[in-house]
Amino acid sequence: MVSVSRKEIMPLVYLTTERTDKFKTGCISITLCLQLSRKNAARNALLPKVLLRGCGRYPDMQSLSAALDELYGARLEPIVRKKGEVHCIGLYADFVDDAFVSEGERVLERVAELMGQVLLCPATRAGLFNSDYVKSERENLADRIRARINDKQQYAVSRLKELMCAGEPYSVDTLGEKPEDALKLSPITLTKHYREIIETARIEVFYCGSAETARVEIAIKNALEALPRANGELEQPFTDVKMSTAEARYFSESLDVTQGKLAVGFRLGEIMKKPDLAALLVFNALYGGSVTSKLFLNVRERLSLCYYASSQIERHKGLMIVSSGIEVEKYDEALAEILRQLDLIRQGEISDDELENSRKSIMTDLRSVMDSQIQLENFYLGQAIDSLTYAPDVLAELVRDITKEDILAVADSIRLDSVYFLKNAEGSR
Amino acid sequence: MQLHEYKNIKEQLWFDTLGNGLSVYVVPKKGYFKSTAVFATKYGGSDRRFKLAGKWHNTPAGVAHFLEHKMFDKKDVSVMQQFSANGASPNAFTSSGMTAYYFESIENFEESLKILLEFVTEPYFTEESVAKEQGIIAQEIRMIEDNPQFVVYRNMMQALYAENPIRDSVAGSVESIAEITAQTLYYCHEAFYNPSNMVLCAAGDLDPERIRDIAEKLLPKERKETAERDYGQGESPLPLEERKEAKMEVAVPLFMAGAKLEGGLTGTERQRQELIGDFAMSLFLGKSSPLYSRLYSQGLINSSFYGGTSYFPDGAVSVFGGESRDPDAVFSAVTEEAARFAADGPDKDYFERLKKSVLGEEIRGLNSMYGICTRQLTGHFEGFDPLRSIEILDEITIKDVVSFIAENLEPQRLAISLVRPFN
C-alpha cells in the first residue's frame, strides 16, 4: 500500500510523505531551497557540515555519533545539491523501522527531534558558531573543492557547465567555485548567513516509511517548533532558463590523464517554454541515456571510439550534456559521431523498436525509483522545485504515450552550445 | 524447494540444488515493483592458474573480466535489445572471486530470466570481435588507471602480497589482455561456466518454484568437473614492502594502509571472522570512535576516512585510509592507538551501543534486493548463510575485537600506499 500526501505545515514549509510498509527503514530529509549564487554557494555548502559537528545537546561529533548509534545506527548526513539554479542544502536521515526495535520504542520521533536540534540549536559560543568547527570544516570544504579534479569524468562535465553557462548562476558549483570561497568564511559571516536563511528559506521536508501521515506531521512540527519564520519576506528561489544560443564554442584544457574526457553541452531550447518531462526523458534514453541508446550502440559498440558515451538531461535548467571517455587522437571522430547521431534523430531515423525500448527503459527507471527511499526523496524534491506533484508511476504512464513526433520536437529544439575536451599535456602519452 | 525463515529480520529464503549442481536461491520481497536475478560463476580475476582434465593452465590477467564483456556478444541477436524489449536492464560485474550477470525488471521477469540463463550459457567469440573488445577494454583500463582511488588500493595490495593474484587489476593490463584469443575465452568458459560452479539468486515479488523450473528446463542437464585453482604459495603474514608512493593529479594526498589476514577460511568461521574484522575496525576507528573524533578535530582526516575488512580468493585484508594532509601522522596515531586499545580494550557501553548501530546497518542492507542477492552469492561460494549475520554479530565479544586489533594492526604487519599531488 502506497499513499502520497503533500501539505504546507508552517509558512513555506512543505511536508511530502509517502507511506509504505515495504521498506525496513524510514527516512526523513529537511531541505532549505535557496537561490544559487556565486556569493552564497560556499556558505550554503559549509552550513550542513558545521551543523553536523554538534548541537546544544550533543556538542561534539562523538556525542552526536553516540546518540545516532543509540538510535540503532540511524544515519544523519549533510546533503548539498542543485536543482537548476536552486541550491538545496539540508539533512538526510534514515533509521530502522519500529518493527525491528524493542517493543514500544518510537525511532521516528527521536530522529526527527534530533534533526530539529541539529538544524535549529547549533553548538555556539557567544552566539556564534564554534570557531574550531568553522575553521576545520572550511578547510575540508576547500579540499573538496580542490578534489573535484580527482574524478576526471565528472570534472570535465563540471568544467563544461562552468564555461558554457559563464555569467549564469548555474555555472556555480554546489560547493562553491574556488577553495578561497570556503577559506574566507568566518564564524561571523556564517552565523549571520545561517540566521538569515533559516528565517526566510523555503523548506521541503520529506518522509518515507511505515508511519501514518498524521504521526509524521506531529513529529516534524514538534521538531521544527523553534523554526523562526520572517513575516512576508520568505524567499522563492527560481531558475532562469536560457533558450537560445549563439555559435557553438570549443574549449580544451590539459591535465595528466591517460584518457581524454569529452563533454558536449546542449541547450534544450524553445521546448523549455512548456517542457514535457516525459518526452525529455524518452528522448534522452533514445539518444544517449540507456544501453540501447544511439550513443551507446554506435559510438561505443559499433565504432569502439570510447569506453563510455552517455547523455543526461538537466531538466530544471534545460540542458543536455554528453560525456565520453576517448583516446585523445579520436577527438574529431568521436565528436562528429556524437553530433551525427543527434542529426539522425532529427531526420527521423527512429525505429519502432528503439522508441519502445527507450520508453520501457524510462518506465523501468521510474518504477524502480519507487523501490528506493533515497531515490524517492530526490524525485519528490525535483518535483517540488518544478511545482509538480505527480508520483513516479504517474510519470511512467505519461512516458507510455510518448510518440516519435514528441521525440522529433525535442530533437528539433536542441542546440549545440559548447564543447569541452580534457586531454593530456603535450609530450606525455 | 526448501524454505528458511528468518523471523528476527522478517525475511524468507527458498533454495534448492538442481541435478546439474546449480544452486537456486529466491528471496521473496512483497510490495516491490522491481525484481532482480543474478546468475554468477565462481570465476574471477584471481582464477588465473587452474587444473582441468589433469592439466595445469596459466592464463593472462583479465580473462574473467574480458569474458564478461564478450558474453553479451552473440552471432545475430543483441542481448541488450532482448532485455530492453522486456523492459529489463542487464548488467554484469567481475570481482576477484566471481563473475555475475544480472538484470532488474519491472515486468516480464520470466522472459528476462530465460534470456539471462541462455546468454550466459552460450558463448560466441570470433577473432575479430575479440580484437575489437581489446580496444574497448584497453580504454576501460586506462580510465581505471586515472582513478587515484584505484591506484592507491592496487599499490597497497602490491605492497602487501608477494604472489596472490589480487596484486593485479581484475581487468588486467593493456599488455595482458593483448594475449587473449577467442580460444582462451572458449576454454575458460568451458572450465568455469558449468552449472555446478554457478549459482542463481533472485529477489522480488516472485514464485520460487517457477524460477527453479525455468532453470532446470533451460540449463544443461549433466554435471561437469570443476577446475582446481592455484593462487600461489602461502603468503608471509608480513608485507612484501612497507611503502609505495605514486604521484597523480589529486588535490589532497590519498592513502590506504592495511594488513594481510589469514586467507582460505570458509563456512561460518569465514563469516564470523569477516564480521569480527569489520566490527573491530568500526569500533576502533569508525565514525563514533574516540580516535576518529580526535584525528578529525586535529584536521588530520576528513569524512572520507574509513576502515574495514574484505575477503578475496585465498586472502583477506583489514584496511584504513582516506584523504589526509599528513598520512604518516595518521598512520602513527592509528598504530599507537591500536597498542593502547589492545591493552585497555574499548569502553563497554560504547561496545554495546555500536552493536546496536551495526544491527541497524544490517537491517538497512535488506532494503536492497541487489545487495541481498550479491551477499547470497558470496555466502554460497564461501559456504555461509549471510542472512544469519545478525545472530552471529550478537555473539561477538569484546575479547574477539581486542584480539583482532592486537594481532592485525601491529606496525610491522602494515603496508602503506600513498598517492600524492604533483606539486
Short mmCIF file of N, CA and C in Angstrom, two decimals, chain A residues 50-71 76 110-111 113-118 121-124 130 133, chain B residues 353:
data_model
loop_
_atom_site.label_atom_id
_atom_site.label_comp_id
_atom_site.label_asym_id
_atom_site.label_seq_id
_atom_site.Cartn_x
_atom_site.Cartn_y
_atom_site.Cartn_z
N VAL A 50 28.98 22.18 9.24
CA VAL A 50 29.21 22.78 10.57
C VAL A 50 28.12 22.35 11.54
N LEU A 51 26.87 22.32 11.05
CA LEU A 51 25.77 21.91 11.93
C LEU A 51 25.98 20.49 12.45
N LEU A 52 26.54 19.63 11.59
CA LEU A 52 26.72 18.23 12.00
C LEU A 52 27.92 18.01 12.91
N ARG A 53 28.66 19.07 13.22
CA ARG A 53 29.75 18.93 14.19
C ARG A 53 29.23 18.89 15.62
N GLY A 54 28.02 19.40 15.82
CA GLY A 54 27.46 19.33 17.17
C GLY A 54 26.33 20.31 17.36
N CYS A 55 25.46 20.00 18.30
CA CYS A 55 24.35 20.92 18.62
C CYS A 55 24.39 21.16 20.12
N GLY A 56 23.46 21.97 20.61
CA GLY A 56 23.45 22.29 22.03
C GLY A 56 23.49 21.05 22.90
N ARG A 57 22.65 20.08 22.57
CA ARG A 57 22.55 18.89 23.41
C ARG A 57 23.71 17.92 23.22
N TYR A 58 24.18 17.80 22.00
CA TYR A 58 25.32 16.91 21.71
C TYR A 58 26.41 17.77 21.09
N PRO A 59 27.25 18.37 21.91
CA PRO A 59 28.10 19.46 21.43
C PRO A 59 29.31 19.04 20.60
N ASP A 60 29.58 17.73 20.46
CA ASP A 60 30.70 17.36 19.59
C ASP A 60 30.34 16.10 18.80
N MET A 61 31.22 15.76 17.85
CA MET A 61 30.92 14.65 16.94
C MET A 61 30.73 13.34 17.68
N GLN A 62 31.55 13.15 18.71
CA GLN A 62 31.48 11.86 19.40
C GLN A 62 30.15 11.69 20.13
N SER A 63 29.65 12.75 20.75
CA SER A 63 28.37 12.60 21.45
C SER A 63 27.21 12.51 20.46
N LEU A 64 27.33 13.23 19.35
CA LEU A 64 26.29 13.13 18.32
C LEU A 64 26.28 11.72 17.71
N SER A 65 27.46 11.20 17.42
CA SER A 65 27.55 9.83 16.89
C SER A 65 26.98 8.82 17.88
N ALA A 66 27.27 9.03 19.17
CA ALA A 66 26.76 8.12 20.18
C ALA A 66 25.23 8.15 20.19
N ALA A 67 24.65 9.35 20.04
CA ALA A 67 23.19 9.46 20.02
C ALA A 67 22.62 8.69 18.82
N LEU A 68 23.30 8.77 17.69
CA LEU A 68 22.84 8.06 16.49
C LEU A 68 23.01 6.55 16.63
N ASP A 69 24.12 6.12 17.22
CA ASP A 69 24.32 4.69 17.46
C ASP A 69 23.21 4.14 18.35
N GLU A 70 22.88 4.93 19.37
CA GLU A 70 21.82 4.54 20.31
C GLU A 70 20.48 4.37 19.59
N LEU A 71 20.28 5.16 18.53
CA LEU A 71 19.06 5.04 17.71
C LEU A 71 19.26 3.97 16.63
N LEU A 76 22.72 10.20 9.81
CA LEU A 76 22.34 11.60 9.62
C LEU A 76 23.43 12.22 8.77
N ARG A 110 12.24 10.30 17.68
CA ARG A 110 13.54 10.64 18.25
C ARG A 110 14.51 11.13 17.17
N VAL A 111 14.43 10.54 15.99
CA VAL A 111 15.29 11.00 14.90
C VAL A 111 14.86 12.40 14.45
N GLU A 113 13.38 14.67 16.16
CA GLU A 113 13.76 15.63 17.19
C GLU A 113 15.26 15.96 17.11
N LEU A 114 16.05 14.91 16.90
CA LEU A 114 17.49 15.12 16.77
C LEU A 114 17.81 16.01 15.57
N MET A 115 17.09 15.78 14.46
CA MET A 115 17.32 16.62 13.28
C MET A 115 16.96 18.07 13.57
N GLY A 116 15.87 18.27 14.28
CA GLY A 116 15.47 19.62 14.66
C GLY A 116 16.54 20.29 15.52
N GLN A 117 17.09 19.52 16.45
CA GLN A 117 18.15 20.05 17.32
C GLN A 117 19.37 20.47 16.49
N VAL A 118 19.77 19.59 15.59
CA VAL A 118 20.97 19.87 14.78
C VAL A 118 20.74 21.09 13.89
N CYS A 121 19.32 24.30 16.79
CA CYS A 121 20.04 24.66 18.03
C CYS A 121 21.51 24.29 17.92
N PRO A 122 22.24 24.97 17.03
CA PRO A 122 23.64 24.59 16.83
C PRO A 122 24.50 24.86 18.07
N ALA A 123 25.65 24.21 18.10
CA ALA A 123 26.62 24.47 19.16
C ALA A 123 27.22 25.85 18.90
N THR A 124 27.03 26.77 19.83
CA THR A 124 27.55 28.13 19.61
C THR A 124 28.39 28.57 20.79
N ASN A 130 30.77 27.74 16.75
CA ASN A 130 32.07 27.36 17.31
C ASN A 130 33.16 27.56 16.25
N TYR A 133 35.01 24.57 14.77
CA TYR A 133 34.23 23.81 13.80
C TYR A 133 34.23 24.50 12.44
N ARG B 353 26.66 -0.14 22.39
CA ARG B 353 25.98 0.84 21.55
C ARG B 353 26.32 0.61 20.07
#
